[in-house]
Amino acid sequence: QNMSTTTTLPDRKILLLGAGFVTTTVIEYLTRRRENIVTIATRSIEKAQQKRDTYAHNADQIKIESLDIENDDDKLMKLIGENDVVISLVPYTYHVKVAKMVLKQNEQGHKVNMVTSSYISADMEKLDEEAKKLGVTIFNSIGVDPGIDHLYAVKFIEAAHKKGDKVRHFESWCGGLPAPDSLSEGNPLKYKFSWSPRGVLMAGTNEARYLKDGETVIVAPQDLMNSAVQDLSNLHKDFEFEGYPNRDSTVYAKEYGIPESTFILRGTLRYKGFAHFMRALKGSGLVNFEPARDLKGKKWADVSAKVLEASSTSEDDLAAALLKKLNVDANSEEATTIVNGFKWIGIFSNEVPVHDAGTLADALSYLLEQKMSFKKGERDMIFMQNKFIMDKANGKTDTITATMILYGDREGKYTAMAKGTGYPCVIATQLVLDGIIKRTGVFAPHFEEVNDPIMGALMKEDIKMDIVAREE
């Protein structure tokens, strides 16, 4: 492009809600085009300033507004009214509030659209009709999972249906994990945290559902890390995976238009051993969200001795009490794995102080974060695999697997999570701004006219799935 065409483009105004780690890639992409003027609204002013200093081409390209999204309704409404599109990357509980303000601004004659990487909640769904009536785009579920998985699933399913084939089996596995080269020896969860471990400790408090042999299987919360765990070492030769079902997979029969499927499962991936150790942590009684007032000034051995009812705070006595509580044979390999893991984290330590976090679970969460966060030079990874089994019109069977492995960089500038979540979301936003995505209402990436341009742009960022098909 010569200079004359680039300077005449009118300003495009984008309101970015949030300044968390996923926003790095969003800001990087938006600032490639000089006509994009970004306002970051957040409580984390310092984080926003760092991003402005790194990415803005000039002083006016990124503006920063202090915003408490919980309470500053007037300011939020005003900011939405000053922009062409809102990217909502705040906690998902706020998206509906933002969407309602977006609709209100459109009612008052100010054209503004919205994009978010989160699932469509029931309350968000209710805004669909009004959004369509007002001609507003509220694009959801456009991150990594949900997001990239939908893009490829829809593509294969539509292609199969056009040929008269039936999708008998659909499964999708995804996990955000440390790259194998960034796992320290002895880490019992084989996991690292790029955000608070509290959510991981709480995970497994929801039931999950999936479809098997045409019947709905309901997994009770206590079984999620137990009987529901599947050995997935066959997904890829380089990784030892396990996984468990995620949320309600049965809704995808309708969402993807595959009522013919007898097997539908979407699940979470971890390295082998995660669920087993998670069960031990929960079984120990340490994952307790009740208020605990007596943590101040204690060492972990003191707290563990009390919870495990051990005879003393010595490592041997703590280990014996833990194994008794978990009902694990002290001479087994399992016992060694569990005890070594508890020692590695520091739960039996007479030196490691307990963080006075108000509850035992939050104190444990703090300890896990100290021991299992990414250090300098370490990188994260996203592994995703979709598998389809198609019954073809000619009587043969097609098995298609689509696999994506995405790594963060070692400098920690772009994590795999920031690439995987941020780029789909910001590309969708740019396509809405450019008038290429015209669809209105509340929707997810389940439509070819929306998905194809996003997939094309993602490929330019080297974000794609590798496809293997075999016919039998």
XYZ file of C-alpha atoms in Angstrom:
472
model
C 0.000 0.000 0.000
C 1.232 3.499 -0.693
C 0.949 6.169 1.987
C -1.951 8.023 0.414
C -4.366 5.095 0.853
C -3.397 4.301 4.433
C -3.719 7.859 5.721
C -7.222 8.390 4.402
C -8.811 5.492 6.297
C -11.174 6.832 8.956
C -10.404 6.012 12.580
C -11.858 2.794 13.943
C -12.503 2.920 17.656
C -12.197 -0.239 19.741
C -12.991 -0.554 23.452
C -11.021 -3.370 25.111
C -12.395 -4.402 28.505
C -9.614 -6.000 30.551
C -5.812 -5.995 30.445
C -5.032 -9.604 31.364
C -2.477 -11.867 29.699
C -4.736 -12.733 26.722
C -4.955 -9.059 25.724
C -1.290 -8.907 24.614
C -2.035 -10.558 21.273
C -5.280 -8.591 20.892
C -3.433 -5.268 21.232
C -0.521 -6.451 19.070
C -2.918 -7.310 16.223
C -5.095 -4.201 16.455
C -2.120 -1.817 16.474
C -0.794 -3.247 13.192
C -3.330 -0.948 11.524
C -2.806 2.740 12.180
C -6.496 3.612 11.866
C -7.369 1.389 14.873
C -7.637 3.506 18.024
C -7.809 1.295 21.139
C -9.155 2.265 24.549
C -8.157 -0.160 27.306
C -10.579 0.034 30.232
C -9.317 -1.758 33.331
C -8.459 -1.542 37.007
C -4.910 -2.731 36.181
C -3.591 0.602 34.911
C 0.071 -0.483 35.097
C -0.490 -3.561 32.932
C -2.292 -1.393 30.384
C 0.530 1.161 30.367
C 3.123 -1.552 29.695
C 1.075 -2.699 26.715
C 0.697 0.843 25.406
C 4.458 1.441 25.670
C 5.138 -1.800 23.770
C 2.566 -1.564 20.961
C 1.274 1.951 20.289
C 2.643 3.540 17.089
C 1.966 6.987 18.449
C 0.724 8.613 21.644
C -2.904 8.594 20.494
C -3.248 5.010 19.325
C -3.893 3.513 22.772
C -5.882 5.309 25.443
C -6.235 4.003 28.993
C -9.296 4.450 31.169
C -9.559 3.363 34.790
C -12.711 1.246 35.120
C -14.220 -0.852 37.897
C -16.624 -2.904 35.796
C -18.583 -3.999 38.848
C -19.577 -0.479 39.900
C -18.792 2.166 37.236
C -21.940 1.703 35.130
C -22.145 5.307 33.928
C -18.538 5.335 32.806
C -18.881 1.958 31.087
C -21.989 3.144 29.230
C -20.182 6.328 28.144
C -17.111 4.383 26.896
C -19.267 1.931 24.924
C -20.966 4.915 23.290
C -17.621 6.315 22.132
C -16.515 3.183 20.268
C -17.387 1.099 17.195
C -16.825 -2.299 18.802
C -16.333 -3.696 22.311
C -14.019 -6.649 23.013
C -15.025 -8.080 26.382
C -12.178 -10.013 28.021
C -13.300 -9.479 31.615
C -14.624 -12.411 33.718
C -17.568 -14.025 31.897
C -20.077 -12.974 34.574
C -19.931 -9.387 33.209
C -20.549 -10.082 29.504
C -24.340 -9.854 29.706
C -24.154 -6.487 31.474
C -21.850 -5.213 28.705
C -24.089 -6.659 25.962
C -27.180 -4.939 27.398
C -25.357 -1.593 27.335
C -24.248 -2.254 23.745
C -27.894 -2.811 22.766
C -28.977 0.307 24.639
C -26.435 2.435 22.761
C -27.752 1.037 19.454
C -31.311 1.875 20.516
C -30.142 5.438 21.075
C -28.744 5.545 17.554
C -25.063 4.821 18.210
C -23.843 1.826 16.149
C -21.600 -0.462 18.225
C -20.933 -4.251 18.096
C -19.414 -6.729 20.556
C -17.005 -9.708 20.523
C -16.045 -12.061 23.368
C -14.179 -15.357 23.733
C -16.593 -16.835 26.319
C -19.440 -19.328 25.981
C -22.984 -18.049 25.342
C -24.817 -18.108 28.675
C -28.593 -18.572 28.911
C -28.966 -14.849 29.739
C -26.850 -13.869 26.722
C -28.962 -16.110 24.475
C -32.059 -14.128 25.531
C -30.625 -10.984 23.883
C -30.505 -12.605 20.421
C -33.846 -11.336 19.144
C -33.260 -7.752 20.220
C -29.742 -7.780 18.741
C -31.115 -9.011 15.396
C -33.851 -6.398 15.443
C -31.279 -3.645 16.029
C -28.803 -5.129 13.513
C -26.123 -5.689 16.173
C -23.348 -8.293 16.099
C -22.691 -10.021 19.448
C -20.084 -12.628 18.563
C -19.232 -15.136 21.341
C -17.138 -18.289 21.855
C -14.346 -17.117 19.599
C -11.192 -18.068 21.515
C -9.353 -21.384 21.574
C -11.822 -23.693 23.352
C -14.523 -22.610 22.624
C -13.425 -21.118 19.306
C -10.809 -22.826 17.161
C -12.406 -26.224 17.931
C -15.763 -24.925 16.612
C -14.171 -23.539 13.422
C -12.835 -26.930 12.375
C -15.760 -28.994 13.648
C -18.250 -26.938 11.641
C -16.069 -27.133 8.531
C -15.880 -30.952 8.546
C -19.506 -31.469 9.550
C -20.839 -29.155 6.812
C -18.594 -30.830 4.227
C -19.801 -34.302 5.279
C -23.468 -33.311 5.153
C -23.056 -31.764 1.687
C -21.830 -35.157 0.437
C -24.712 -36.980 2.132
C -22.397 -38.505 4.767
C -23.439 -38.920 8.414
C -21.309 -37.895 11.415
C -21.540 -40.901 13.704
C -18.854 -39.938 16.241
C -17.445 -36.571 17.371
C -14.904 -36.061 20.134
C -12.751 -33.060 20.965
C -9.931 -32.859 23.519
C -8.141 -29.685 24.567
C -5.691 -28.738 27.282
C -3.554 -25.755 28.216
C -0.395 -27.336 29.643
C 3.281 -26.701 30.313
C 5.419 -27.770 27.343
C 7.188 -31.052 28.273
C 10.535 -29.214 28.308
C 9.182 -26.824 30.955
C 8.074 -29.374 33.558
C 10.279 -29.620 36.610
C 11.263 -33.030 37.943
C 8.932 -34.225 40.694
C 5.957 -31.936 39.912
C 3.130 -34.285 40.971
C 0.328 -32.622 38.996
C 2.538 -32.330 35.875
C 0.882 -28.959 35.513
C 1.668 -25.252 35.840
C -0.551 -22.312 36.538
C -0.687 -19.177 34.419
C -3.509 -17.915 36.643
C -4.803 -18.688 40.131
C -4.926 -22.414 40.995
C -8.188 -21.811 42.872
C -10.220 -22.545 39.728
C -8.389 -25.844 39.207
C -9.038 -26.842 42.836
C -12.706 -25.994 42.353
C -12.881 -27.857 39.036
C -14.583 -31.149 39.411
C -17.347 -29.529 41.401
C -19.602 -29.586 38.302
C -21.219 -32.620 36.742
C -20.467 -33.426 33.115
C -22.595 -35.005 30.375
C -21.776 -36.681 27.109
C -23.361 -38.985 24.553
C -22.298 -42.624 24.240
C -24.108 -45.279 22.155
C -26.869 -42.723 21.704
C -27.493 -42.443 25.470
C -26.672 -39.510 27.756
C -23.973 -40.376 30.302
C -24.078 -38.190 33.424
C -20.833 -37.941 35.391
C -21.300 -36.918 39.032
C -18.809 -34.291 40.315
C -17.039 -36.803 42.590
C -16.436 -39.144 39.617
C -14.959 -36.525 37.297
C -11.341 -37.072 38.455
C -12.063 -40.718 39.147
C -13.990 -43.231 37.048
C -14.508 -40.671 34.260
C -10.771 -40.273 33.555
C -9.696 -41.779 30.224
C -6.238 -42.918 29.197
C -5.405 -40.879 26.086
C -1.819 -41.919 25.383
C -2.983 -42.784 21.852
C -3.744 -39.155 20.922
C -0.126 -38.354 20.034
C 3.125 -40.283 20.077
C 5.021 -37.512 21.917
C 2.681 -37.045 24.894
C 1.262 -39.172 27.716
C -2.227 -37.700 28.136
C -5.320 -38.412 30.179
C -8.611 -36.549 30.072
C -12.058 -36.154 31.525
C -15.373 -34.882 30.114
C -15.989 -31.128 30.124
C -19.393 -29.567 30.932
C -22.393 -30.682 28.869
C -21.337 -32.139 25.515
C -24.854 -33.297 24.579
C -25.844 -29.757 23.483
C -23.543 -30.082 20.455
C -25.952 -32.444 18.708
C -28.128 -29.369 18.221
C -25.391 -26.707 18.036
C -23.429 -28.513 15.311
C -26.521 -29.937 13.613
C -25.497 -33.581 14.099
C -28.633 -35.286 15.498
C -27.418 -38.482 13.799
C -24.367 -38.773 16.141
C -24.364 -41.549 18.742
C -21.135 -40.374 20.410
C -20.391 -36.718 21.310
C -17.758 -35.775 23.864
C -15.713 -32.663 24.552
C -13.089 -33.036 27.243
C -10.179 -31.507 29.142
C -6.630 -32.843 28.628
C -3.954 -33.242 31.284
C -0.703 -35.177 31.509
C -1.045 -38.659 32.961
C -1.094 -38.607 36.763
C -2.921 -35.283 37.181
C -6.324 -36.678 38.152
C -4.863 -39.258 40.509
C -2.909 -36.660 42.462
C -5.846 -34.249 42.384
C -7.947 -36.957 44.066
C -5.293 -37.353 46.762
C -5.274 -33.585 47.420
C -9.053 -33.535 47.720
C -9.143 -36.723 49.795
C -6.629 -35.251 52.235
C -9.179 -32.681 53.414
C -6.901 -29.742 52.545
C -9.141 -28.460 49.735
C -11.566 -26.897 52.200
C -13.289 -23.626 51.283
C -14.741 -23.080 54.800
C -13.349 -20.030 56.653
C -10.204 -20.924 58.639
C -9.172 -18.419 61.293
C -6.151 -20.169 62.752
C -3.683 -20.132 59.841
C -1.619 -17.100 60.831
C 1.969 -17.861 61.842
C 1.612 -21.615 61.232
C 3.898 -23.879 59.250
C 2.419 -26.355 56.750
C 3.355 -29.380 58.888
C 1.254 -27.985 61.775
C -1.818 -27.496 59.599
C -1.412 -30.877 57.871
C -1.020 -32.704 61.207
C -4.294 -31.200 62.400
C -6.257 -31.941 59.209
C -4.840 -35.473 58.851
C -5.073 -36.197 62.602
C -1.412 -37.276 62.607
C 0.363 -38.251 65.838
C 3.129 -35.655 65.233
C 4.401 -33.175 62.641
C 7.235 -35.480 61.488
C 7.195 -36.372 57.783
C 6.794 -40.081 58.534
C 3.801 -39.570 60.802
C 2.167 -37.142 58.364
C 2.699 -39.591 55.492
C 1.236 -42.493 57.492
C -1.815 -40.424 58.468
C -2.377 -39.287 54.872
C -2.220 -42.833 53.454
C -4.569 -44.075 56.170
C -7.042 -41.296 55.365
C -6.826 -42.062 51.626
C -6.993 -45.801 52.289
C -3.822 -46.466 50.272
C -1.441 -49.362 51.012
C 1.732 -47.839 52.477
C 3.985 -50.275 50.579
C 2.475 -49.575 47.151
C 3.963 -47.565 44.310
C 0.871 -45.354 44.553
C 1.779 -44.483 48.157
C 5.299 -43.413 47.118
C 3.925 -41.202 44.331
C 1.420 -39.480 46.605
C 3.811 -38.932 49.541
C 6.606 -37.622 47.280
C 4.131 -35.219 45.710
C 2.956 -33.831 49.045
C 6.614 -33.397 50.110
C 7.531 -31.703 46.825
C 4.760 -29.122 47.197
C 5.782 -28.413 50.806
C 2.623 -29.665 52.540
C 4.652 -31.690 55.101
C 7.250 -28.953 55.652
C 8.175 -27.637 59.106
C 9.691 -24.561 57.415
C 7.205 -23.408 54.772
C 4.794 -20.856 56.303
C 1.059 -21.066 55.630
C -0.281 -18.040 53.772
C -3.145 -16.621 55.841
C -5.652 -16.649 52.984
C -8.889 -17.054 54.937
C -9.528 -20.658 53.913
C -7.359 -23.760 53.769
C -8.085 -24.211 50.055
C -6.910 -20.654 49.313
C -3.759 -21.188 51.381
C -3.092 -24.360 49.374
C -3.828 -22.482 46.168
C -1.187 -19.889 47.124
C 1.344 -22.655 47.857
C 0.671 -24.363 44.505
C 1.080 -21.047 42.714
C 4.491 -20.500 44.378
C 5.678 -23.969 43.380
C 4.001 -24.355 39.987
C 4.011 -21.108 38.098
C 5.978 -20.577 34.880
C 9.558 -19.475 35.490
C 11.732 -17.452 33.140
C 12.525 -19.384 29.975
C 9.659 -21.863 30.401
C 6.779 -22.064 27.948
C 3.204 -23.250 27.830
C 1.476 -25.333 25.191
C -2.036 -25.894 23.917
C -2.873 -29.309 22.534
C -6.196 -29.763 20.776
C -7.553 -32.692 18.813
C -10.922 -33.199 17.124
C -11.894 -36.649 15.867
C -14.781 -37.398 13.535
C -16.052 -40.747 12.313
C -18.260 -40.375 9.242
C -20.518 -43.033 7.748
C -20.253 -42.293 4.052
C -23.041 -42.487 1.522
C -21.042 -45.202 -0.340
C -21.025 -47.487 2.737
C -17.407 -46.782 3.707
C -16.196 -45.122 6.925
C -14.017 -42.015 7.143
C -12.023 -41.194 10.278
C -10.700 -37.649 10.386
C -8.433 -36.254 13.098
C -7.522 -32.581 13.281
C -4.676 -31.723 15.650
C -3.220 -28.404 16.802
C -0.116 -28.008 18.967
C 0.636 -24.419 19.858
C 3.647 -23.324 21.948
C 4.245 -20.108 23.845
C 7.581 -18.368 23.367
C 10.377 -18.719 25.905
C 10.578 -14.971 26.435
C 7.084 -15.119 27.911
C 5.867 -12.372 25.570
C 3.173 -14.459 23.907
C 1.927 -17.508 25.781
C 0.207 -20.260 23.797
C -2.942 -19.327 25.721
C -2.657 -15.680 24.649
C -2.132 -16.698 21.000
C -4.881 -19.322 21.011
C -7.482 -17.157 22.743
C -6.438 -13.675 21.657
C -5.879 -14.066 17.908
C -9.246 -15.683 17.032
C -11.024 -13.056 19.126
C -9.187 -10.056 17.661
C -9.350 -11.377 14.079
C -13.126 -11.727 14.460
C -13.211 -8.141 15.744
C -11.205 -6.809 12.790
C -13.468 -8.658 10.340
C -16.533 -7.113 12.008
C -14.911 -3.664 11.737
C -14.051 -4.296 8.085
C -17.644 -5.308 7.310
C -16.608 -8.812 6.250
C -18.543 -10.436 9.099
C -22.060 -9.032 8.788
C -24.036 -11.601 10.758
C -26.233 -10.093 13.501
C -27.673 -11.398 16.760
C -26.022 -13.431 19.518
C -23.985 -16.219 17.910
C -20.948 -18.505 18.110
C -18.660 -19.538 15.219
C -21.038 -22.140 13.805
C -21.459 -20.650 10.308
C -19.197 -20.980 7.293
C -19.622 -17.379 6.137
C -18.270 -16.254 9.511
C -15.697 -19.008 10.029
C -13.916 -19.141 6.659
C -12.408 -15.638 6.791
C -11.331 -16.200 10.417
C -9.601 -19.485 9.548
C -7.819 -17.833 6.653
C -6.502 -15.027 8.860
C -5.492 -17.474 11.622
C -3.388 -19.445 9.148
C -1.376 -16.287 8.489
C -0.562 -16.268 12.238
C 0.426 -19.954 11.900
C -2.541 -21.104 13.971
C -4.079 -24.128 12.282
C -4.980 -27.762 12.744
C -3.210 -30.556 10.897
C -5.621 -32.952 9.254
C -5.255 -36.721 8.882
C -8.026 -38.675 7.119
C -8.305 -42.402 6.568
C -11.008 -44.326 4.786
C -12.016 -47.878 5.682
